[in-house]
Coordinates of C-alpha atoms and ligand atoms in Angstrom, one line a residue:
M1 CA -146.5 181.5 81.2
T2 CA -146.7 178.3 83.4
S3 CA -146.7 175.2 81.3
R4 CA -149.7 173.0 81.3
V5 CA -147.6 169.9 80.7
R6 CA -145.9 167.7 83.3
L7 CA -143.7 164.7 82.4
L8 CA -144.5 162.1 85.0
N9 CA -141.7 159.6 84.3
Q10 CA -138.2 159.7 82.8
R11 CA -138.4 157.3 79.9
E12 CA -137.1 157.4 76.3
W13 CA -139.4 157.9 73.4
S14 CA -140.1 154.5 71.7
S15 CA -138.5 154.3 68.2
T16 CA -140.8 151.4 67.3
G17 CA -144.0 153.0 68.6
R18 CA -146.6 153.6 65.8
Y19 CA -148.6 156.5 67.3
V20 CA -148.9 159.0 70.2
L21 CA -151.6 157.7 72.6
Y22 CA -153.9 160.3 74.1
W23 CA -155.7 158.7 77.1
S24 CA -158.8 160.8 77.6
Q25 CA -159.6 160.3 81.3
M26 CA -161.5 163.4 82.2
N27 CA -161.5 165.7 79.1
R28 CA -163.7 163.7 76.9
R29 CA -163.8 166.1 74.0
V30 CA -162.0 167.0 70.8
V31 CA -162.2 170.8 70.7
S32 CA -160.6 173.1 73.2
N33 CA -158.5 170.3 74.7
H34 CA -154.9 171.3 75.5
A35 CA -154.0 167.7 76.2
L36 CA -155.1 166.4 72.8
A37 CA -153.5 169.4 71.2
F38 CA -150.2 168.5 73.0
A39 CA -150.5 164.9 71.7
V40 CA -151.0 166.2 68.2
H41 CA -148.0 168.5 68.6
L42 CA -145.8 165.6 69.7
A43 CA -147.1 163.3 67.0
N44 CA -146.4 165.8 64.2
R45 CA -142.9 166.3 65.5
Q46 CA -142.3 162.6 65.3
N47 CA -144.2 162.0 62.0
V48 CA -146.7 159.6 63.6
P49 CA -150.5 159.8 64.0
V50 CA -152.5 160.1 67.2
L51 CA -154.8 157.5 68.7
F52 CA -157.4 158.8 71.1
Y53 CA -158.3 156.2 73.8
E54 CA -161.3 156.5 76.1
G55 CA -162.3 153.8 78.5
L56 CA -165.4 153.1 80.6
T57 CA -165.1 150.5 83.2
C58 CA -167.8 148.9 85.5
T59 CA -165.5 149.4 88.6
Y60 CA -165.4 153.1 89.2
L61 CA -167.0 154.4 92.4
Y62 CA -170.8 154.4 92.1
A63 CA -170.8 153.2 88.5
S64 CA -174.4 153.4 87.4
D65 CA -176.8 153.7 84.5
R66 CA -176.8 157.5 85.1
F67 CA -173.1 158.1 84.6
H68 CA -172.7 155.4 82.0
A69 CA -175.5 157.0 79.9
F70 CA -174.2 160.5 80.2
L71 CA -170.8 159.5 79.2
M72 CA -171.8 157.2 76.3
Q73 CA -174.2 159.8 74.9
G74 CA -171.0 161.7 73.9
V75 CA -169.1 158.8 72.2
A76 CA -170.6 158.8 68.7
E77 CA -170.0 162.6 68.4
T78 CA -166.4 162.2 69.6
A79 CA -165.8 159.4 67.1
R80 CA -167.2 161.5 64.2
S81 CA -165.1 164.6 65.1
L82 CA -161.9 162.5 65.4
K83 CA -162.5 160.7 62.1
E84 CA -162.8 164.1 60.3
L85 CA -159.4 165.0 61.7
G86 CA -157.7 161.7 60.9
I87 CA -157.2 160.8 64.5
G88 CA -157.8 157.2 65.5
Y89 CA -160.3 156.4 68.2
V90 CA -160.8 153.5 70.6
F91 CA -163.7 153.5 73.1
H92 CA -163.4 150.4 75.3
L93 CA -166.3 149.4 77.5
R94 CA -165.3 147.0 80.3
R95 CA -168.6 145.4 81.2
R96 CA -167.9 142.9 83.9
R97 CA -165.4 142.8 86.7
A98 CA -164.1 139.5 85.4
D99 CA -163.2 141.1 82.0
P100 CA -159.5 142.0 81.3
D101 CA -158.5 145.3 82.7
D102 CA -155.5 145.9 80.4
A103 CA -156.9 147.9 77.4
F104 CA -154.8 150.9 78.1
Y105 CA -151.6 148.9 78.5
R106 CA -152.3 147.0 75.3
L107 CA -152.6 150.3 73.4
A108 CA -149.6 151.8 75.2
A109 CA -147.5 148.8 74.1
N110 CA -147.6 150.2 70.5
A111 CA -147.2 153.8 71.3
C112 CA -144.2 156.1 71.2
A113 CA -145.5 158.2 74.2
V114 CA -148.6 158.7 76.2
V115 CA -150.4 162.0 76.9
T116 CA -153.2 162.2 79.4
D117 CA -155.2 164.6 81.6
D118 CA -153.7 166.2 84.7
Y119 CA -156.6 166.1 87.2
P120 CA -156.4 166.3 91.0
V121 CA -159.1 163.8 92.1
F122 CA -160.9 160.6 91.2
V123 CA -159.5 157.9 88.9
A124 CA -157.3 160.1 86.8
H125 CA -155.5 161.2 90.0
S126 CA -154.7 157.7 91.1
H127 CA -153.8 156.5 87.6
N128 CA -151.4 159.4 87.1
R129 CA -149.6 158.3 90.3
R130 CA -149.5 154.6 89.6
V131 CA -149.2 154.2 85.8
P132 CA -146.2 156.2 84.6
E133 CA -143.6 154.0 86.4
K134 CA -145.1 150.9 84.8
L135 CA -144.5 152.2 81.2
A136 CA -141.3 152.1 79.1
I137 CA -142.3 155.3 77.3
P138 CA -142.8 159.0 78.3
Y139 CA -146.1 159.8 80.1
Y140 CA -147.2 163.4 80.0
A141 CA -150.1 164.8 82.1
V142 CA -151.6 168.0 80.7
D143 CA -153.9 170.4 82.6
A144 CA -156.8 170.8 80.1
S145 CA -159.4 171.4 82.9
C146 CA -158.5 174.8 84.2
I147 CA -158.0 178.2 82.4
V148 CA -154.9 179.1 84.6
P149 CA -153.0 175.8 84.9
G150 CA -153.1 174.4 88.5
T151 CA -149.3 174.4 88.6
H152 CA -149.3 178.2 88.4
F153 CA -150.1 178.2 92.1
E154 CA -147.4 177.1 94.5
K155 CA -149.5 176.4 97.5
Q156 CA -153.0 176.0 98.8
E157 CA -154.9 179.3 98.7
Y158 CA -156.8 180.4 101.7
A159 CA -160.0 181.6 100.1
A160 CA -161.4 183.3 97.0
Y161 CA -160.0 186.7 98.0
T162 CA -156.4 185.3 98.0
I163 CA -156.6 183.4 94.6
R164 CA -158.7 186.1 92.8
P165 CA -155.9 188.7 92.4
K166 CA -153.4 186.0 91.3
I167 CA -155.8 184.8 88.6
K168 CA -156.7 188.3 87.5
R169 CA -153.0 189.1 87.1
V170 CA -152.5 186.4 84.5
L171 CA -155.9 185.8 83.1
E172 CA -155.5 187.6 79.8
E173 CA -152.4 185.4 79.0
Y174 CA -154.5 182.2 79.4
L175 CA -157.9 183.3 78.1
K176 CA -157.0 182.4 74.6
P177 CA -158.5 179.5 72.5
A178 CA -156.7 176.2 72.7
P179 CA -154.5 175.5 69.7
E180 CA -156.3 174.1 66.6
L181 CA -155.7 170.5 65.9
R182 CA -153.8 169.9 62.7
P183 CA -152.5 166.4 62.7
T184 CA -150.1 165.8 59.8
H185 CA -150.3 162.0 59.8
E186 CA -153.6 160.2 59.5
F187 CA -154.3 157.1 61.7
R188 CA -154.7 154.4 59.1
E189 CA -154.4 151.2 61.1
S190 CA -157.4 149.0 61.6
I191 CA -159.2 149.8 64.9
P192 CA -158.1 147.4 67.6
K193 CA -160.6 144.7 68.6
L194 CA -161.1 146.1 72.1
H195 CA -163.1 149.0 70.6
T196 CA -166.8 149.1 71.4
E197 CA -169.0 150.7 68.8
V198 CA -171.5 153.0 70.4
S199 CA -174.6 154.6 68.7
H200 CA -177.6 156.3 70.1
E201 CA -179.5 153.1 69.3
N202 CA -177.4 150.6 71.3
I203 CA -176.6 152.7 74.4
G204 CA -179.5 151.1 76.4
E205 CA -178.4 147.6 75.5
L206 CA -174.8 148.3 76.3
I207 CA -175.6 149.7 79.7
A208 CA -177.9 146.8 80.5
S209 CA -175.0 144.4 79.8
C210 CA -172.7 146.1 82.3
E211 CA -172.2 145.0 85.9
I212 CA -173.1 148.3 87.5
D213 CA -175.8 149.8 89.7
H214 CA -178.9 149.8 87.6
S215 CA -181.0 151.4 90.4
V216 CA -179.6 154.9 89.6
A217 CA -181.4 155.7 86.4
P218 CA -180.2 158.2 83.7
S219 CA -181.0 161.8 84.5
T220 CA -184.5 163.0 83.7
A221 CA -183.1 166.4 82.7
F222 CA -179.7 166.1 81.2
L223 CA -178.6 164.4 78.0
G224 CA -174.8 163.9 77.8
G225 CA -172.5 164.8 74.9
R226 CA -170.9 167.6 73.1
L227 CA -173.9 168.7 71.1
A228 CA -176.0 168.9 74.3
A229 CA -173.3 170.9 76.0
E230 CA -173.1 173.4 73.1
K231 CA -176.9 173.7 73.0
R232 CA -177.0 174.5 76.8
L233 CA -174.2 177.0 76.4
N234 CA -176.0 178.8 73.5
Y235 CA -179.3 178.8 75.4
F236 CA -177.6 180.2 78.4
L237 CA -175.9 183.0 76.4
E238 CA -179.1 184.0 74.6
H239 CA -181.6 183.7 77.5
N240 CA -179.9 183.8 80.8
L241 CA -176.5 185.5 80.8
R242 CA -178.3 188.9 81.1
R243 CA -180.4 187.5 84.0
Y244 CA -177.6 185.6 85.8
A245 CA -176.4 188.3 88.2
K246 CA -180.0 189.0 89.5
F247 CA -181.5 185.5 89.4
N248 CA -178.7 183.0 89.9
R249 CA -179.8 182.5 93.5
E250 CA -183.5 182.1 92.6
P251 CA -183.8 178.4 91.7
S252 CA -187.3 178.8 90.2
A253 CA -185.9 181.3 87.7
E254 CA -183.7 178.7 86.1
A255 CA -181.1 181.3 85.3
T256 CA -177.9 179.4 85.7
S257 CA -176.0 177.6 83.0
G258 CA -176.6 174.0 83.9
L259 CA -173.1 173.2 82.5
S260 CA -171.5 171.6 85.5
P261 CA -172.2 167.9 84.4
Y262 CA -170.6 168.7 81.0
L263 CA -167.7 170.4 82.7
H264 CA -167.2 167.4 85.0
F265 CA -167.2 164.9 82.1
G266 CA -165.0 167.2 80.1
Q267 CA -167.5 167.4 77.3
I268 CA -167.0 171.2 77.3
S269 CA -164.1 173.2 78.7
S270 CA -164.3 176.1 81.1
L271 CA -162.1 178.0 78.7
E272 CA -164.6 177.8 75.8
I273 CA -167.4 178.8 78.1
A274 CA -165.4 181.8 79.4
L275 CA -164.5 182.9 75.9
A276 CA -168.0 182.6 74.7
V277 CA -169.4 184.4 77.7
R278 CA -166.8 187.2 77.3
D279 CA -167.5 187.7 73.6
Y280 CA -171.3 187.6 74.0
A281 CA -171.2 190.0 76.8
E282 CA -168.9 192.4 74.9
E283 CA -171.2 192.2 71.8
H284 CA -174.4 192.7 73.8
K285 CA -173.0 195.2 76.3
L286 CA -173.7 192.9 79.3
I287 CA -171.7 192.5 82.5
A288 CA -170.7 188.9 82.9
D289 CA -168.6 189.2 86.1
G290 CA -170.9 187.1 88.2
L291 CA -170.7 184.1 86.0
L292 CA -167.0 184.4 85.4
E293 CA -166.4 184.6 89.1
Q294 CA -168.0 181.2 89.6
L295 CA -166.6 179.6 86.5
I296 CA -163.0 180.8 86.9
V297 CA -162.3 182.0 90.5
R298 CA -164.5 179.6 92.4
R299 CA -163.9 176.6 90.2
E300 CA -160.2 177.1 90.1
L301 CA -160.1 177.7 93.8
A302 CA -161.7 174.2 94.1
F303 CA -159.0 172.7 91.8
N304 CA -156.3 174.4 93.9
F305 CA -157.8 172.9 97.1
A306 CA -158.0 169.5 95.6
R307 CA -154.4 169.7 94.3
F308 CA -152.8 170.7 97.6
S309 CA -155.0 169.5 100.4
P310 CA -153.7 166.3 102.0
S311 CA -157.3 165.0 102.3
L312 CA -160.6 165.8 100.7
D313 CA -163.0 163.7 102.7
S314 CA -162.0 164.6 106.2
L315 CA -162.7 167.5 108.6
D316 CA -159.0 167.6 109.1
A317 CA -158.8 169.5 105.8
L318 CA -160.5 172.5 107.3
P319 CA -158.8 175.6 108.6
N320 CA -158.0 175.6 112.4
W321 CA -160.8 178.0 113.4
A322 CA -163.4 175.7 111.7
R323 CA -162.0 172.5 113.2
A324 CA -161.9 174.0 116.7
T325 CA -165.5 175.4 116.6
L326 CA -166.9 172.2 115.1
A327 CA -165.1 170.1 117.7
K328 CA -166.6 172.2 120.5
H329 CA -170.2 171.7 119.2
D330 CA -170.0 168.1 117.9
S331 CA -171.9 166.7 120.8
D332 CA -174.6 169.4 121.0
P333 CA -178.1 168.0 121.1
R334 CA -180.0 167.9 117.7
A335 CA -183.7 168.5 117.3
Y336 CA -183.8 165.9 114.4
V337 CA -181.3 163.1 113.7
Y338 CA -181.7 161.3 110.4
S339 CA -179.8 158.2 109.1
R340 CA -178.1 158.1 105.8
D341 CA -181.0 156.0 104.5
Q342 CA -183.6 158.6 105.6
F343 CA -181.6 161.4 103.9
E344 CA -181.2 159.2 100.8
Q345 CA -184.9 158.6 100.5
A346 CA -185.7 162.3 100.9
A347 CA -187.6 161.4 104.1
T348 CA -187.0 164.4 106.4
H349 CA -189.6 166.7 108.0
D350 CA -188.6 169.5 105.6
A351 CA -190.3 169.7 102.2
L352 CA -187.7 172.0 100.7
W353 CA -184.8 169.7 101.8
N354 CA -186.7 166.7 100.4
A355 CA -187.3 168.5 97.1
A356 CA -183.6 169.2 96.8
Q357 CA -182.8 165.6 97.5
T358 CA -185.5 164.5 95.0
E359 CA -183.9 166.8 92.5
V360 CA -180.5 165.0 92.8
L361 CA -182.2 161.6 92.8
T362 CA -184.1 162.3 89.5
R363 CA -182.3 165.1 87.6
G364 CA -178.8 164.4 89.0
I365 CA -178.3 167.9 90.1
I366 CA -179.4 170.4 92.8
H367 CA -179.6 174.1 92.1
G368 CA -176.5 175.7 93.6
Y369 CA -178.3 177.9 96.1
Y370 CA -180.4 175.1 97.6
R371 CA -177.4 172.8 97.4
M372 CA -175.9 175.0 100.2
Y373 CA -179.1 174.6 102.2
W374 CA -179.1 170.9 101.5
G375 CA -175.5 170.6 102.9
K376 CA -176.1 172.8 105.9
K377 CA -179.2 170.8 107.0
I378 CA -177.3 167.5 106.7
I379 CA -174.9 169.0 109.2
E380 CA -177.8 170.1 111.5
W381 CA -179.6 166.7 111.4
S382 CA -176.7 164.2 111.5
A383 CA -175.5 162.6 114.7
S384 CA -172.0 164.0 114.3
H385 CA -170.1 166.3 112.0
A386 CA -168.0 163.4 110.6
E387 CA -171.2 161.5 109.8
A388 CA -172.7 164.5 108.1
L389 CA -169.6 164.9 105.9
A390 CA -169.6 161.2 104.9
T391 CA -173.4 161.4 104.1
M392 CA -172.9 164.4 101.9
I393 CA -170.0 162.9 99.9
Y394 CA -171.9 159.7 99.5
L395 CA -175.1 161.3 98.3
N396 CA -173.4 163.8 96.0
D397 CA -171.0 161.2 94.5
R398 CA -173.6 158.6 94.0
Y399 CA -176.3 160.7 92.4
A400 CA -174.9 164.1 91.1
L401 CA -173.8 164.1 87.5
D402 CA -171.2 166.7 88.4
G403 CA -170.0 164.7 91.5
R404 CA -166.6 163.2 92.1
D405 CA -165.1 166.5 91.0
P406 CA -162.8 169.0 92.7
N407 CA -165.9 171.1 93.1
T408 CA -167.6 168.4 95.0
Y409 CA -165.2 168.0 97.9
T410 CA -164.4 171.7 98.1
N411 CA -168.0 172.8 98.2
I412 CA -169.0 170.1 100.6
L413 CA -166.2 171.2 102.9
W414 CA -167.3 174.8 102.3
C415 CA -170.5 173.9 104.2
F416 CA -168.1 173.2 107.2
G417 CA -166.3 176.5 106.9
L418 CA -163.6 175.9 104.2
H419 CA -162.9 179.2 102.2
D420 CA -165.4 180.9 104.5
R421 CA -165.1 183.1 107.6
P422 CA -166.4 182.7 111.2
W423 CA -170.0 183.9 111.9
T424 CA -171.9 184.3 115.2
E425 CA -171.6 181.2 117.4
R426 CA -174.6 178.9 117.7
P427 CA -175.4 175.3 118.7
I428 CA -174.2 172.4 116.4
F429 CA -172.6 174.8 113.9
G430 CA -170.4 176.8 116.3
M431 CA -169.1 179.7 114.2
I432 CA -169.8 178.0 110.8
R433 CA -172.3 179.8 108.6
Y434 CA -175.9 178.7 109.2
M435 CA -178.9 178.7 106.9
T436 CA -182.6 178.6 107.7
L437 CA -185.8 177.6 105.9
D438 CA -187.2 181.1 106.8
G439 CA -184.2 182.6 105.0
M440 CA -184.8 180.5 102.0
R441 CA -188.5 181.5 102.0
R442 CA -187.7 185.1 102.3
K443 CA -185.1 185.1 99.5
T444 CA -186.5 182.5 97.0
D445 CA -189.7 181.0 95.8
V446 CA -189.6 177.7 97.7
D447 CA -193.0 176.6 96.7
A448 CA -192.4 177.0 93.0
Y449 CA -189.2 175.0 93.3
I450 CA -191.0 172.2 95.2
R451 CA -193.7 172.1 92.5
S452 CA -191.2 171.9 89.7
V453 CA -189.2 169.1 91.3
T454 CA -192.4 167.1 91.9
Q455 CA -193.4 167.5 88.3
T456 CA -190.0 166.2 87.2
R457 CA -190.6 163.1 89.2
L458 CA -193.7 162.4 87.2
L459 CA -191.9 162.5 83.9
Ligands
FAD1 C1 -172.9 171.0 99.1 C2 -172.5 171.4 97.7 C3 -172.0 170.4 96.8 C4 -171.6 170.8 95.6 N1 -171.1 169.8 94.7 C5 -170.7 170.1 93.5 C6 -170.2 169.1 92.6 O1 -170.3 168.0 92.9 N2 -169.8 169.5 91.4 C7 -169.8 170.8 90.9 O2 -169.4 171.1 89.8 N3 -170.3 171.8 91.8 C8 -170.7 171.5 93.0 N4 -171.2 172.5 93.8 C9 -171.0 173.9 93.4 C10 -172.2 174.5 92.7 O3 -173.4 174.2 93.4 C11 -172.3 173.9 91.2 O4 -171.1 174.1 90.5 C12 -173.4 174.7 90.4 O5 -174.6 174.8 91.1 C13 -173.6 174.1 89.1 O6 -174.7 174.6 88.4 P1 -174.5 175.4 87.1 O7 -173.6 174.7 86.1 O8 -175.8 175.8 86.6 O9 -173.7 176.7 87.7 P2 -173.5 178.2 87.1 O10 -174.1 179.1 88.2 O11 -174.1 178.3 85.8 O12 -172.0 178.4 87.1 C14 -171.1 178.0 86.0 C15 -170.0 177.1 86.5 O13 -169.3 177.8 87.5 C16 -168.8 176.8 88.4 N5 -169.3 177.1 89.7 C17 -170.6 177.6 90.1 N6 -170.7 177.6 91.5 C18 -169.5 177.2 91.9 C19 -169.0 177.0 93.3 N7 -169.7 177.3 94.3 N8 -167.7 176.5 93.4 C20 -167.0 176.1 92.3 N9 -167.4 176.3 91.1 C21 -168.7 176.8 90.9 C22 -169.3 175.4 87.9 O14 -168.3 174.8 87.2 C23 -170.5 175.8 87.1 O15 -170.9 174.9 86.2 C24 -171.6 172.1 95.1 C25 -172.1 173.1 96.0 C26 -172.5 172.8 97.3 C27 -173.0 173.8 98.2

């Protein structure tokens, strides 16, 4: 079995440290968290307690009320679960840019070792490159995001058909619950001053005090937190797993899980979902292959791409055939050309596209099938392919609750041919797969979707 753990510096264990510090950067949960389990394992071995640290700064990319709210809605539950286990908890809210940016280092100064999340994009990725060398104690990164750890794969996979057999070969080994947490030493110190107490009552006030983008409001459809994630999973199992294969491409049927925001913020793990889906399907004699293909094969293909690709926001990351065909058609005339602002304001000539954009503006998500259409049309109506890519990343990362994720960049680049195959050549797209409004109308209930999104806007 490939280990989930990587030691990212060569430092001695501190003999004066008082705890093992778990820095929860992406996996903001207590259960089914291999990184936290590893921190507990190290702490038990050294006879010290664990301190769980979670930070929220005002400086991350597109910091807004939407992301702050979703994340903070999980804090009180995390605090409660950790208290029951005897694990210490610090949640630090850095409200203004002028506020000190050293909370992690202050906590690490009293730690024997640090354990954190191994994650291939966004802030965790850059922290894990920069921070280990600055510490005098060991810094371990643990893959608690994927079912088969990313390090199991030695290179970038070409497509789903190349990674699928590799995953299937080892899946049974990894499809097992994460170790239970049994810390032997309770955290008894007083909670450091930099802790911010969060309750459902004060979230609004805390968000208002932060120097972030207040124009992107919390989602009208998603409440963050562990409880909300569990409710969604249970609802999906009871009502939609049996419908998923038939209806996952019919947005008006609302048959998908809606779990991607919780996966992105780490409030639930893909492992827990896969185990729950497998068990429920066995018990109720259902076939769950469709959902497991997305959750395991597609999602882990995205992590594999993010881990190995030299760039995530450039057309250079595409396979040769896609780069060549796009270059050939980059200057083709466009029937419509929209600016980033026009896209952002859902002001195109196409009511379906506008509804998809409105969905991300209000709910913070776009149904997966229309998300493909959304991306393809940005390619068709942008002045150049490079501009289309930048627009998509901007809109997705600024508004989507599941944005800034390995799935984000992989799926946006999928619209440009990544992990796909050549199709018939046509203007603008070359041999990249194309999607039409007629096709959407034939295959889905476009009008029902437009109505439902418009109603959300009125909430
Ligand atoms: C242009 C574009 C941008 C996208 N951006 C994101 C993004 O920022 N974040 C994100 O998580 N997904 C993204 N996706 C992939 C997909 O649309 C979402 O994962 C899915 O719609 C989430 O809804 P759900 O949780 O109801 O999915 P379900 O259908 O219930 O699937 C369960 C889980 O499987 C995984 N999954 C589903 N589809 C895919 C896929 N195509 N690739 C990889 N994993 C998948 C997700 O983790 C999802 O939560 C994007 C797709 C496109 C075409």
